[in-house]
Amino acid sequence: MNKKESSTKSFVLRVDAETMEAIEKWAADEFRSTNGQLQWIIVEALKKSGRMKKPKETTDKRP
């Protein structure tokens, strides 16, 4: 039986308590999980630095 590969990878991240508390509060303020907030922060930083391409906006030309 082949196991479908996941497009996400897991890893351990060490963060000091003060930083983690700030991330958890920010996540709660934006109705995200802590994990979701960290993913969002990383993706935004990558886009801002030009290391990840921003998705192209598609225009839907439906009548």
Short mmCIF file of N, CA, C and O in Angstrom, two decimals:
data_model
loop_
_atom_site.label_atom_id
_atom_site.label_comp_id
_atom_site.label_asym_id
_atom_site.label_seq_id
_atom_site.Cartn_x
_atom_site.Cartn_y
_atom_site.Cartn_z
N MET A 1 0.85 -1.17 0.00
CA MET A 1 0.00 0.00 0.00
C MET A 1 0.89 1.24 0.00
O MET A 1 1.77 1.38 0.83
N ASN A 2 0.68 2.16 -0.95
CA ASN A 2 1.45 3.38 -1.02
C ASN A 2 0.84 4.45 -0.13
O ASN A 2 -0.36 4.68 -0.16
N LYS A 3 1.67 5.09 0.64
CA LYS A 3 1.20 6.17 1.49
C LYS A 3 1.34 7.48 0.73
O LYS A 3 2.41 7.78 0.21
N LYS A 4 0.27 8.23 0.64
CA LYS A 4 0.30 9.49 -0.09
C LYS A 4 1.22 10.47 0.64
O LYS A 4 1.12 10.66 1.85
N GLU A 5 2.13 11.09 -0.13
CA GLU A 5 3.04 12.05 0.47
C GLU A 5 2.32 13.34 0.81
O GLU A 5 1.48 13.80 0.05
N SER A 6 2.66 13.91 1.94
CA SER A 6 2.07 15.16 2.36
C SER A 6 2.88 16.32 1.80
O SER A 6 4.09 16.23 1.64
N SER A 7 2.21 17.42 1.50
CA SER A 7 2.92 18.59 0.99
C SER A 7 3.46 19.45 2.12
O SER A 7 4.13 20.44 1.88
N THR A 8 3.16 19.08 3.35
CA THR A 8 3.71 19.81 4.50
C THR A 8 4.70 18.93 5.24
O THR A 8 4.58 17.71 5.24
N LYS A 9 5.67 19.58 5.84
CA LYS A 9 6.67 18.86 6.62
C LYS A 9 6.65 19.36 8.04
O LYS A 9 6.43 20.54 8.30
N SER A 10 6.89 18.46 8.96
CA SER A 10 6.93 18.80 10.38
C SER A 10 8.36 19.00 10.83
O SER A 10 9.28 18.36 10.31
N PHE A 11 8.54 19.90 11.79
CA PHE A 11 9.86 20.08 12.38
C PHE A 11 9.69 20.69 13.77
O PHE A 11 8.64 21.25 14.10
N VAL A 12 10.72 20.56 14.58
CA VAL A 12 10.70 21.10 15.94
C VAL A 12 11.23 22.52 15.90
O VAL A 12 12.23 22.80 15.24
N LEU A 13 10.56 23.42 16.60
CA LEU A 13 10.99 24.81 16.67
C LEU A 13 11.12 25.20 18.14
O LEU A 13 10.18 25.05 18.91
N ARG A 14 12.28 25.70 18.49
CA ARG A 14 12.49 26.16 19.87
C ARG A 14 12.32 27.67 19.90
O ARG A 14 12.97 28.38 19.16
N VAL A 15 11.40 28.13 20.75
CA VAL A 15 11.11 29.55 20.88
C VAL A 15 11.05 29.88 22.36
O VAL A 15 10.48 29.12 23.15
N ASP A 16 11.61 31.03 22.73
CA ASP A 16 11.57 31.40 24.15
C ASP A 16 10.12 31.70 24.56
O ASP A 16 9.26 31.99 23.72
N ALA A 17 9.86 31.60 25.85
CA ALA A 17 8.50 31.69 26.38
C ALA A 17 7.83 33.02 26.03
O ALA A 17 6.64 33.05 25.66
N GLU A 18 8.54 34.12 26.14
CA GLU A 18 7.97 35.44 25.86
C GLU A 18 7.52 35.56 24.39
O GLU A 18 6.43 36.06 24.11
N THR A 19 8.36 35.07 23.49
CA THR A 19 8.02 35.10 22.07
C THR A 19 6.82 34.21 21.79
O THR A 19 5.90 34.60 21.06
N MET A 20 6.79 33.04 22.39
CA MET A 20 5.67 32.11 22.17
C MET A 20 4.36 32.70 22.67
O MET A 20 3.33 32.58 22.01
N GLU A 21 4.40 33.35 23.81
CA GLU A 21 3.20 33.98 24.35
C GLU A 21 2.69 35.06 23.40
O GLU A 21 1.48 35.18 23.17
N ALA A 22 3.60 35.85 22.83
CA ALA A 22 3.21 36.90 21.88
C ALA A 22 2.60 36.29 20.63
O ALA A 22 1.59 36.80 20.11
N ILE A 23 3.18 35.20 20.14
CA ILE A 23 2.66 34.52 18.94
C ILE A 23 1.27 33.95 19.23
O ILE A 23 0.35 34.07 18.41
N GLU A 24 1.11 33.33 20.38
CA GLU A 24 -0.19 32.75 20.75
C GLU A 24 -1.26 33.83 20.86
O GLU A 24 -2.39 33.64 20.40
N LYS A 25 -0.92 34.98 21.44
CA LYS A 25 -1.89 36.07 21.55
C LYS A 25 -2.24 36.62 20.17
O LYS A 25 -3.41 36.85 19.86
N TRP A 26 -1.23 36.80 19.33
CA TRP A 26 -1.46 37.29 17.97
C TRP A 26 -2.36 36.33 17.21
O TRP A 26 -3.29 36.73 16.53
N ALA A 27 -2.09 35.03 17.34
CA ALA A 27 -2.91 34.01 16.68
C ALA A 27 -4.36 34.10 17.15
O ALA A 27 -5.29 34.07 16.34
N ALA A 28 -4.56 34.22 18.44
CA ALA A 28 -5.91 34.31 18.99
C ALA A 28 -6.62 35.56 18.48
O ALA A 28 -7.81 35.52 18.14
N ASP A 29 -5.89 36.67 18.41
CA ASP A 29 -6.47 37.93 17.91
C ASP A 29 -6.94 37.80 16.47
O ASP A 29 -7.88 38.48 16.06
N GLU A 30 -6.29 36.95 15.69
CA GLU A 30 -6.62 36.79 14.27
C GLU A 30 -7.39 35.50 14.00
O GLU A 30 -7.54 35.09 12.84
N PHE A 31 -7.85 34.85 15.07
CA PHE A 31 -8.66 33.62 14.98
C PHE A 31 -7.94 32.52 14.21
O PHE A 31 -8.53 31.81 13.40
N ARG A 32 -6.64 32.38 14.46
CA ARG A 32 -5.84 31.32 13.86
C ARG A 32 -5.29 30.44 14.99
O ARG A 32 -5.17 30.87 16.12
N SER A 33 -4.89 29.23 14.62
CA SER A 33 -4.15 28.39 15.56
C SER A 33 -2.74 28.96 15.65
O SER A 33 -2.30 29.72 14.78
N THR A 34 -2.02 28.57 16.67
CA THR A 34 -0.63 29.01 16.79
C THR A 34 0.18 28.51 15.60
O THR A 34 0.97 29.25 15.01
N ASN A 35 -0.04 27.27 15.22
CA ASN A 35 0.66 26.70 14.06
C ASN A 35 0.32 27.48 12.79
O ASN A 35 1.19 27.82 11.99
N GLY A 36 -0.96 27.78 12.60
CA GLY A 36 -1.39 28.54 11.44
C GLY A 36 -0.77 29.93 11.41
O GLY A 36 -0.39 30.44 10.36
N GLN A 37 -0.67 30.55 12.57
CA GLN A 37 -0.07 31.88 12.66
C GLN A 37 1.42 31.82 12.29
O GLN A 37 1.90 32.68 11.55
N LEU A 38 2.12 30.82 12.78
CA LEU A 38 3.54 30.68 12.45
C LEU A 38 3.72 30.44 10.95
O LEU A 38 4.62 31.03 10.33
N GLN A 39 2.87 29.63 10.36
CA GLN A 39 2.95 29.40 8.91
C GLN A 39 2.72 30.70 8.16
O GLN A 39 3.44 31.02 7.21
N TRP A 40 1.73 31.48 8.58
CA TRP A 40 1.43 32.75 7.93
C TRP A 40 2.61 33.73 8.05
O TRP A 40 2.99 34.37 7.07
N ILE A 41 3.18 33.83 9.24
CA ILE A 41 4.32 34.72 9.47
C ILE A 41 5.48 34.34 8.55
O ILE A 41 6.10 35.20 7.91
N ILE A 42 5.78 33.05 8.46
CA ILE A 42 6.89 32.59 7.64
C ILE A 42 6.64 32.87 6.16
O ILE A 42 7.51 33.39 5.47
N VAL A 43 5.44 32.57 5.68
CA VAL A 43 5.12 32.80 4.26
C VAL A 43 5.20 34.30 3.94
O VAL A 43 5.76 34.69 2.91
N GLU A 44 4.65 35.14 4.81
CA GLU A 44 4.70 36.58 4.58
C GLU A 44 6.14 37.10 4.55
O GLU A 44 6.49 37.93 3.71
N ALA A 45 6.97 36.60 5.44
CA ALA A 45 8.39 37.01 5.46
C ALA A 45 9.11 36.56 4.19
O ALA A 45 9.92 37.31 3.63
N LEU A 46 8.81 35.36 3.73
CA LEU A 46 9.43 34.86 2.49
C LEU A 46 9.00 35.69 1.29
O LEU A 46 9.81 36.01 0.42
N LYS A 47 7.72 36.05 1.22
CA LYS A 47 7.24 36.88 0.12
C LYS A 47 7.90 38.25 0.16
O LYS A 47 8.36 38.76 -0.86
N LYS A 48 7.95 38.85 1.34
CA LYS A 48 8.51 40.19 1.50
C LYS A 48 9.98 40.24 1.11
O LYS A 48 10.45 41.21 0.52
N SER A 49 10.70 39.17 1.40
CA SER A 49 12.14 39.12 1.10
C SER A 49 12.41 38.73 -0.35
O SER A 49 13.56 38.73 -0.78
N GLY A 50 11.36 38.37 -1.08
CA GLY A 50 11.52 37.96 -2.47
C GLY A 50 11.99 36.53 -2.63
O GLY A 50 12.38 36.12 -3.71
N ARG A 51 11.95 35.76 -1.59
CA ARG A 51 12.39 34.37 -1.64
C ARG A 51 11.27 33.41 -2.01
O ARG A 51 11.50 32.25 -2.26
N MET A 52 10.05 33.91 -2.01
CA MET A 52 8.89 33.11 -2.42
C MET A 52 8.05 34.00 -3.32
O MET A 52 7.76 35.14 -2.97
N LYS A 53 7.67 33.45 -4.46
CA LYS A 53 6.87 34.23 -5.39
C LYS A 53 5.47 34.43 -4.83
O LYS A 53 4.89 33.52 -4.25
N LYS A 54 4.96 35.64 -5.03
CA LYS A 54 3.59 35.92 -4.65
C LYS A 54 2.68 35.29 -5.68
O LYS A 54 2.98 35.33 -6.88
N PRO A 55 1.58 34.68 -5.25
CA PRO A 55 0.68 34.06 -6.23
C PRO A 55 0.09 35.12 -7.15
O PRO A 55 -0.23 36.22 -6.71
N LYS A 56 0.01 34.78 -8.43
CA LYS A 56 -0.57 35.71 -9.39
C LYS A 56 -2.06 35.82 -9.17
O LYS A 56 -2.73 34.82 -8.92
N GLU A 57 -2.56 37.04 -9.25
CA GLU A 57 -4.00 37.24 -9.11
C GLU A 57 -4.68 36.85 -10.41
O GLU A 57 -4.22 37.21 -11.49
N THR A 58 -5.72 36.07 -10.29
CA THR A 58 -6.44 35.66 -11.50
C THR A 58 -7.69 36.52 -11.61
O THR A 58 -8.34 36.84 -10.63
N THR A 59 -7.97 36.90 -12.81
CA THR A 59 -9.19 37.67 -13.05
C THR A 59 -10.20 36.76 -13.72
O THR A 59 -9.90 36.13 -14.73
N ASP A 60 -11.34 36.69 -13.13
CA ASP A 60 -12.41 35.84 -13.66
C ASP A 60 -13.25 36.70 -14.59
O ASP A 60 -13.88 37.66 -14.16
N LYS A 61 -13.25 36.36 -15.87
CA LYS A 61 -13.97 37.16 -16.85
C LYS A 61 -15.31 36.52 -17.20
O LYS A 61 -15.63 36.32 -18.37
N ARG A 62 -16.06 36.20 -16.19
CA ARG A 62 -17.38 35.63 -16.43
C ARG A 62 -18.38 36.75 -16.68
O ARG A 62 -18.29 37.81 -16.07
N PRO A 63 -19.35 36.51 -17.54
CA PRO A 63 -20.37 37.55 -17.82
C PRO A 63 -21.26 37.82 -16.63
O PRO A 63 -21.44 37.09 -15.74
#
